[in-house]
XYZ file of N, CA and C in Angstrom:
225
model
N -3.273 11.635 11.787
C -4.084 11.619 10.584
C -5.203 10.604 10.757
N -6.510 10.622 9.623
C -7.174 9.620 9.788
C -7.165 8.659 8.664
N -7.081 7.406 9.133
C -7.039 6.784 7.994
C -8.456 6.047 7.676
N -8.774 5.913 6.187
C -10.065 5.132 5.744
C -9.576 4.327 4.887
N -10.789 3.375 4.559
C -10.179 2.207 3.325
C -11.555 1.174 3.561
N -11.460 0.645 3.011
C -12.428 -1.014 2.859
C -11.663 -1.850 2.456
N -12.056 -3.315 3.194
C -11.613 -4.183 2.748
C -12.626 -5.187 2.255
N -12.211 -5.923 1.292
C -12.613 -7.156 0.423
C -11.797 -8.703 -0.135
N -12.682 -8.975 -0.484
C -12.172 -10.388 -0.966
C -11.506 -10.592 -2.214
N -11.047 -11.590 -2.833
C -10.632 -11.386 -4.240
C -11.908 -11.407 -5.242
N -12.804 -12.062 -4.791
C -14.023 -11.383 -5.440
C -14.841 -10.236 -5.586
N -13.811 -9.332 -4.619
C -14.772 -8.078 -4.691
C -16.146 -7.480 -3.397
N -15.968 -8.877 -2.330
C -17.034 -8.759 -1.892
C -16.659 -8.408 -0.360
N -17.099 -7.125 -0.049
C -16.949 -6.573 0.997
C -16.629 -7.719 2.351
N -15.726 -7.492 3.278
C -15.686 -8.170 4.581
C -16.109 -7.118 5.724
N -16.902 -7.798 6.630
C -17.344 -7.198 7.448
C -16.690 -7.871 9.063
N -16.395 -7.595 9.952
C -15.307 -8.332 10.928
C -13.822 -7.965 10.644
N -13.466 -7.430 9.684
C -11.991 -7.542 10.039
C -11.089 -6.549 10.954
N -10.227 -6.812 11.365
C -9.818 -6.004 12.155
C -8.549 -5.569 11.715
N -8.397 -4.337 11.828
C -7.444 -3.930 11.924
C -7.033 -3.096 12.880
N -5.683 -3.164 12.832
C -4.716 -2.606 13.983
C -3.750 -1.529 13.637
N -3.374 -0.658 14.156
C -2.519 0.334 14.373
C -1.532 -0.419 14.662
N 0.166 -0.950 13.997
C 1.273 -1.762 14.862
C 1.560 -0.977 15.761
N 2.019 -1.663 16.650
C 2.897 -1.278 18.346
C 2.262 -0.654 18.756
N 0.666 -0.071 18.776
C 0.136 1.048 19.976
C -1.285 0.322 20.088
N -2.106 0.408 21.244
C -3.288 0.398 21.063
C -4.252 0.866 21.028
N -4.218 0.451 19.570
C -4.939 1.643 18.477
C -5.692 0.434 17.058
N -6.873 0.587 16.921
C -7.647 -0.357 16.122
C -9.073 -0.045 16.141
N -10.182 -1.189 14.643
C -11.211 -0.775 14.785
C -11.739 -2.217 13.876
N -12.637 -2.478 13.641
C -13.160 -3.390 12.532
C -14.026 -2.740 11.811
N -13.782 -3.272 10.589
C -14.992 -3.104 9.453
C -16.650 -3.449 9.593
N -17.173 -2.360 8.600
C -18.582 -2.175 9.122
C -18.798 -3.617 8.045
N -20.587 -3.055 8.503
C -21.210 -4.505 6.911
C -20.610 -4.581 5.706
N -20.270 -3.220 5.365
C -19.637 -2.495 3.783
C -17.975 -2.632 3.371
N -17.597 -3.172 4.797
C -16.183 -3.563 4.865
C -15.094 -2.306 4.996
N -15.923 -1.693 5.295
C -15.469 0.017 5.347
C -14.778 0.604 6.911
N -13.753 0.776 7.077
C -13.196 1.320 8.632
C -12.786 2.895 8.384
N -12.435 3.216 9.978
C -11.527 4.281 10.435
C -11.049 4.534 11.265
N -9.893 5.248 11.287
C -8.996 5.151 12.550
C -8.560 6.698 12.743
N -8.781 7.185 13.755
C -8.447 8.417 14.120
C -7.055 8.448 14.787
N -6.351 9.425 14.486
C -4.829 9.833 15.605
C -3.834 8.678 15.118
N -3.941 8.469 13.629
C -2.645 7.505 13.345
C -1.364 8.298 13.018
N -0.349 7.814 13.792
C 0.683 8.917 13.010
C 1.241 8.205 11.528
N 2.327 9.279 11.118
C 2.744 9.417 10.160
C 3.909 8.075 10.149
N 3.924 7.449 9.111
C 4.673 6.290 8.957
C 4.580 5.121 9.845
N 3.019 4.955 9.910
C 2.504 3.738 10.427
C 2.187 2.366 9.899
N 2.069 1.568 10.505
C 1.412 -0.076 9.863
C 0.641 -0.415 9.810
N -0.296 -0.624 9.200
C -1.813 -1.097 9.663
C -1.761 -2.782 9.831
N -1.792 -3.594 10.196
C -2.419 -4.978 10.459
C -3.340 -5.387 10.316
N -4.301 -6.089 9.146
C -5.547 -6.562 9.297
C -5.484 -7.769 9.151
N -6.141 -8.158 10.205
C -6.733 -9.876 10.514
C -7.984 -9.956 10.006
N -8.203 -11.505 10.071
C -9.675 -11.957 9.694
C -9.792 -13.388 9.615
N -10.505 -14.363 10.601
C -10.265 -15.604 10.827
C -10.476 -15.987 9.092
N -9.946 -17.273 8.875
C -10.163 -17.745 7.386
C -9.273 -16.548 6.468
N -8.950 -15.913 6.347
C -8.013 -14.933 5.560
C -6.500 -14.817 5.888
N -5.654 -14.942 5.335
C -4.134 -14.535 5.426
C -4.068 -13.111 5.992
N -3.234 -12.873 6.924
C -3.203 -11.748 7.693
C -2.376 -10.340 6.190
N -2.069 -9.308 7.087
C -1.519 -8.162 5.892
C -1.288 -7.192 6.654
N -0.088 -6.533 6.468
C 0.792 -5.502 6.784
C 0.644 -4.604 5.706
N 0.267 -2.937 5.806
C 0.290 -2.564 4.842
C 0.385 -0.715 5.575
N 1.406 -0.343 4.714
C 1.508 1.201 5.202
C 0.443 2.142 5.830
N 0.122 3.050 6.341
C -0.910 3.971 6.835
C -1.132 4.897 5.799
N -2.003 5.198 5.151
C -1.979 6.847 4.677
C -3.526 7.135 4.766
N -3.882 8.292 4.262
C -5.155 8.831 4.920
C -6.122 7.828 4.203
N -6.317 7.947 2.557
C -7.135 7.708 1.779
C -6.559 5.890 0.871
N -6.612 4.693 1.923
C -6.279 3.505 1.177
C -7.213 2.980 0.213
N -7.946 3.544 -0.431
C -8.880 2.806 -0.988
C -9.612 1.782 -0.204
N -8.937 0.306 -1.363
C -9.261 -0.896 -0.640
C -8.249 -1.787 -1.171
N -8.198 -2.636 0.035
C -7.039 -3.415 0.077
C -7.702 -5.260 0.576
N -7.108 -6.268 -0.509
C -8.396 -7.632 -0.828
C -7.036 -8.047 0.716
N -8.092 -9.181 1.036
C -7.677 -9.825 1.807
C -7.727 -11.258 1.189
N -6.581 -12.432 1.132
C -6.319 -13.705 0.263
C -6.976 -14.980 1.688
N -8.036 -15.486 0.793
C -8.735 -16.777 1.756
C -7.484 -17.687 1.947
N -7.891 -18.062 2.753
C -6.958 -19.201 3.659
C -7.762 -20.755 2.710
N -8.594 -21.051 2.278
C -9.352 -21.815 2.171
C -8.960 -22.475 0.306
């Protein structure tokens, strides 16, 4: 499947750099300016991982259409 989503801040404000990961395969992509990704060929009952220096990391299920999901400052 493909998965999409954006990520943001608790303010709302797009991150651009973050990465996320496909768990256990290598498989990943980072967010555009808009904080916006995609990942092609994820299977079914996957993990996503997104990092981002200064941000608390996040584990969060795969499905096609995540919206958006905030990432919590470290700061």
């Amino acid at each position: 499947m493909t998965v999409k989503g954006f990520i943001v801040d608790y303010n709302n404000r797009p991150l651009q750099g973050a990465t996320i990961r496909v768990k256990g395969v290598p498989k990943g992509t980072v967010t555009d300016q808009h904080g916006h990704f995609e990942i092609n060929g994820v299977s079914l009952n996957s993990f996503l991982d997104i990092t981002m220096v200064g941000f608390a990391p996040l584990t969060i299920a795969a499905k096609s259409d995540l919206g958006y999901d905030y990432l919590k400052s470290l700061g």
